[in-house]
Amino acid sequence: MASECQLCQEIFSSRKDLVTHERIKHRNNKIIPHRKTLLQPPLEQVTFYQDAFIVLIKKRLGFNRHSIGTKQVSINAFPENIFVYLFEHEPSFRYSPVQRKYSCSFQGEAGEQRLKQLVNYDHWNVRQDPKLRTIGYVLFMDNEGSYGVSFSWSQSEFKENERVFHCGTATYPSYLKQIVSFRKHQT
């Protein structure tokens, strides 16, 4: 079955060849061929998903030694138009038409600051436990270097009884760290 590149209209004999072509020739693609069909989301809906993202991140920021390391947060039923609205103007934004997948990454301190603006909350990446005096956070910079986080959105499909179900999933892998702060005893 022949497959056509939505970006340059070149024809390929298989989907695999099209994926390879897109990865090589259109690696940094920002063009969304169906952009006109994506409606501008209402502010209430954008705020709802910004809040959902913050809540899910905070839940993953634990306070024990098992919380340290790379974690992944997924938000199922995440609307495509919300993802595009939040990230399409970022320099690292990419779209793969054949995979129907978006990605956007943020690196270091500048990435951390930009994400604070995008989710409209300065403390989205930090959670404190006042009883244990520990802090869990998403790591962007330390003495060893700079870290990055990547967001992606992809469409899932499920077929059953001659019906096709579509669901968008936003994923966010990051490196979580923990700081333990000990209280000094007063004598």
mmCIF file of C-alpha atoms in Angstrom, residues 31-178:
data_model
loop_
_atom_site.group_PDB
_atom_site.id
_atom_site.type_symbol
_atom_site.label_atom_id
_atom_site.label_comp_id
_atom_site.label_asym_id
_atom_site.label_seq_id
_atom_site.Cartn_x
_atom_site.Cartn_y
_atom_site.Cartn_z
ATOM 1 C CA ILE A 31 4.141 22.279 10.035
ATOM 2 C CA ILE A 32 0.836 20.740 11.114
ATOM 3 C CA PRO A 33 -1.094 19.988 7.895
ATOM 4 C CA HIS A 34 -4.437 19.823 9.730
ATOM 5 C CA ARG A 35 -3.773 22.911 11.918
ATOM 6 C CA LYS A 36 -6.905 24.703 10.649
ATOM 7 C CA THR A 37 -9.101 21.950 12.056
ATOM 8 C CA LEU A 38 -7.707 22.355 15.591
ATOM 9 C CA LEU A 39 -9.946 24.796 17.414
ATOM 10 C CA GLN A 40 -8.616 27.457 19.769
ATOM 11 C CA PRO A 41 -9.300 25.943 23.217
ATOM 12 C CA PRO A 42 -11.267 27.970 25.763
ATOM 13 C CA LEU A 43 -9.173 29.402 28.604
ATOM 14 C CA GLU A 44 -11.056 27.270 31.158
ATOM 15 C CA GLN A 45 -10.024 24.101 29.327
ATOM 16 C CA VAL A 46 -6.378 25.205 29.085
ATOM 17 C CA THR A 47 -6.376 26.005 32.805
ATOM 18 C CA PHE A 48 -7.931 22.613 33.605
ATOM 19 C CA TYR A 49 -5.133 20.742 31.825
ATOM 20 C CA GLN A 50 -2.408 22.985 33.250
ATOM 21 C CA ASP A 51 -3.784 22.142 36.701
ATOM 22 C CA ALA A 52 -4.005 18.418 35.841
ATOM 23 C CA PHE A 53 -0.357 18.466 34.786
ATOM 24 C CA ILE A 54 0.683 20.185 38.047
ATOM 25 C CA VAL A 55 -1.346 17.767 40.211
ATOM 26 C CA LEU A 56 0.133 14.714 38.473
ATOM 27 C CA ILE A 57 3.697 16.036 38.761
ATOM 28 C CA LYS A 58 3.219 16.840 42.458
ATOM 29 C CA LYS A 59 1.930 13.300 43.057
ATOM 30 C CA ARG A 60 5.086 11.866 41.471
ATOM 31 C CA LEU A 61 7.403 14.049 43.564
ATOM 32 C CA GLY A 62 7.966 11.713 46.487
ATOM 33 C CA PHE A 63 9.974 12.062 49.659
ATOM 34 C CA ASN A 64 11.851 8.789 49.931
ATOM 35 C CA ARG A 65 14.949 7.416 48.268
ATOM 36 C CA HIS A 66 12.847 5.402 45.812
ATOM 37 C CA SER A 67 11.459 8.662 44.382
ATOM 38 C CA ILE A 68 14.812 9.646 42.897
ATOM 39 C CA GLY A 69 15.382 8.954 39.212
ATOM 40 C CA THR A 70 13.666 9.270 35.873
ATOM 41 C CA LYS A 71 9.875 9.186 36.110
ATOM 42 C CA GLN A 72 7.188 9.459 33.490
ATOM 43 C CA VAL A 73 3.810 11.133 33.822
ATOM 44 C CA SER A 74 1.049 10.426 31.309
ATOM 45 C CA ILE A 75 -2.222 12.251 30.951
ATOM 46 C CA ASN A 76 -4.732 10.209 28.980
ATOM 47 C CA ALA A 77 -7.564 11.888 27.082
ATOM 48 C CA PHE A 78 -5.386 14.980 26.652
ATOM 49 C CA PRO A 79 -6.813 17.044 23.767
ATOM 50 C CA GLU A 80 -4.534 17.608 20.786
ATOM 51 C CA ASN A 81 -5.537 21.268 20.500
ATOM 52 C CA ILE A 82 -4.421 21.936 24.107
ATOM 53 C CA PHE A 83 -0.980 20.409 23.469
ATOM 54 C CA VAL A 84 -0.575 22.404 20.258
ATOM 55 C CA TYR A 85 -1.813 25.608 21.936
ATOM 56 C CA LEU A 86 0.702 25.258 24.791
ATOM 57 C CA PHE A 87 3.798 24.243 22.805
ATOM 58 C CA GLU A 88 3.594 25.084 19.084
ATOM 59 C CA HIS A 89 5.520 28.362 19.398
ATOM 60 C CA GLU A 90 8.429 26.836 21.308
ATOM 61 C CA PRO A 91 11.756 26.494 19.432
ATOM 62 C CA SER A 92 11.980 22.734 20.089
ATOM 63 C CA PHE A 93 8.400 21.941 18.991
ATOM 64 C CA ARG A 94 8.203 19.150 16.370
ATOM 65 C CA TYR A 95 5.415 17.297 14.585
ATOM 66 C CA SER A 96 5.467 13.965 12.760
ATOM 67 C CA PRO A 97 2.410 13.654 10.476
ATOM 68 C CA VAL A 98 2.884 9.951 9.729
ATOM 69 C CA GLN A 99 3.129 9.062 13.419
ATOM 70 C CA ARG A 100 0.615 11.738 14.434
ATOM 71 C CA LYS A 101 3.007 12.673 17.236
ATOM 72 C CA TYR A 102 4.141 15.993 18.685
ATOM 73 C CA SER A 103 7.173 16.659 20.853
ATOM 74 C CA CYS A 104 8.678 19.614 22.660
ATOM 75 C CA SER A 105 11.659 19.719 25.024
ATOM 76 C CA PHE A 106 13.027 22.133 27.601
ATOM 77 C CA GLN A 107 16.613 22.247 28.829
ATOM 78 C CA GLY A 108 18.350 23.713 31.858
ATOM 79 C CA GLU A 109 17.443 26.838 33.781
ATOM 80 C CA ALA A 110 15.929 28.584 30.741
ATOM 81 C CA GLY A 111 13.676 25.563 30.163
ATOM 82 C CA GLU A 112 12.607 25.550 33.791
ATOM 83 C CA GLN A 113 11.687 29.256 33.635
ATOM 84 C CA ARG A 114 9.780 28.825 30.377
ATOM 85 C CA LEU A 115 7.754 25.938 31.791
ATOM 86 C CA LYS A 116 6.815 28.075 34.777
ATOM 87 C CA GLN A 117 5.304 30.534 32.299
ATOM 88 C CA LEU A 118 3.566 27.854 30.229
ATOM 89 C CA VAL A 119 1.838 26.181 33.171
ATOM 90 C CA ASN A 120 1.255 29.516 34.896
ATOM 91 C CA TYR A 121 2.671 28.388 38.248
ATOM 92 C CA ASP A 122 6.152 29.113 39.622
ATOM 93 C CA HIS A 123 6.266 26.086 41.933
ATOM 94 C CA TRP A 124 5.018 23.379 39.553
ATOM 95 C CA ASN A 125 8.243 21.395 39.916
ATOM 96 C CA VAL A 126 8.745 21.443 43.705
ATOM 97 C CA ARG A 127 6.913 19.687 46.527
ATOM 98 C CA GLN A 128 7.759 20.107 50.214
ATOM 99 C CA ASP A 129 6.947 17.852 53.126
ATOM 100 C CA PRO A 130 6.945 20.132 56.201
ATOM 101 C CA LYS A 131 6.905 17.218 58.660
ATOM 102 C CA LEU A 132 9.889 15.375 57.219
ATOM 103 C CA ARG A 133 11.565 18.587 56.060
ATOM 104 C CA THR A 134 12.294 17.127 52.648
ATOM 105 C CA ILE A 135 11.818 18.510 49.165
ATOM 106 C CA GLY A 136 11.129 16.597 45.979
ATOM 107 C CA TYR A 137 11.732 18.442 42.707
ATOM 108 C CA VAL A 138 12.202 18.117 38.968
ATOM 109 C CA LEU A 139 15.900 18.568 38.307
ATOM 110 C CA PHE A 140 17.035 20.994 35.598
ATOM 111 C CA MET A 141 20.545 21.968 36.780
ATOM 112 C CA ASP A 142 23.117 20.741 39.281
ATOM 113 C CA ASN A 143 26.899 20.649 39.665
ATOM 114 C CA GLU A 144 27.127 17.847 37.115
ATOM 115 C CA GLY A 145 25.310 19.641 34.332
ATOM 116 C CA SER A 146 22.055 20.588 32.718
ATOM 117 C CA TYR A 147 19.015 18.341 32.395
ATOM 118 C CA GLY A 148 16.054 18.447 30.112
ATOM 119 C CA VAL A 149 12.450 17.364 30.037
ATOM 120 C CA SER A 150 10.446 16.396 26.995
ATOM 121 C CA PHE A 151 6.745 16.491 26.375
ATOM 122 C CA SER A 152 5.079 14.405 23.733
ATOM 123 C CA TRP A 153 1.550 13.859 22.504
ATOM 124 C CA SER A 154 0.437 10.892 20.482
ATOM 125 C CA GLN A 155 -2.868 9.518 19.372
ATOM 126 C CA SER A 156 -3.880 6.042 20.480
ATOM 127 C CA GLU A 157 -6.390 3.971 18.606
ATOM 128 C CA PHE A 158 -8.550 1.078 19.740
ATOM 129 C CA LYS A 159 -10.816 -0.919 17.429
ATOM 130 C CA GLU A 160 -13.737 -3.011 18.598
ATOM 131 C CA ASN A 161 -17.027 -4.115 17.051
ATOM 132 C CA GLU A 162 -16.448 -2.112 13.866
ATOM 133 C CA ARG A 163 -15.903 1.055 15.885
ATOM 134 C CA VAL A 164 -12.663 3.021 16.191
ATOM 135 C CA PHE A 165 -11.862 4.861 19.429
ATOM 136 C CA HIS A 166 -9.227 7.630 19.501
ATOM 137 C CA CYS A 167 -7.539 9.044 22.570
ATOM 138 C CA GLY A 168 -4.687 11.542 22.880
ATOM 139 C CA THR A 169 -2.021 10.942 25.501
ATOM 140 C CA ALA A 170 0.444 13.560 26.694
ATOM 141 C CA THR A 171 3.628 12.171 28.250
ATOM 142 C CA TYR A 172 6.236 13.897 30.328
ATOM 143 C CA PRO A 173 9.418 12.081 31.415
ATOM 144 C CA SER A 174 11.677 13.914 33.854
ATOM 145 C CA TYR A 175 14.409 13.390 36.407
ATOM 146 C CA LEU A 176 13.153 13.729 39.978
ATOM 147 C CA LYS A 177 15.453 14.502 42.868
ATOM 148 C CA GLN A 178 15.088 14.713 46.640
#
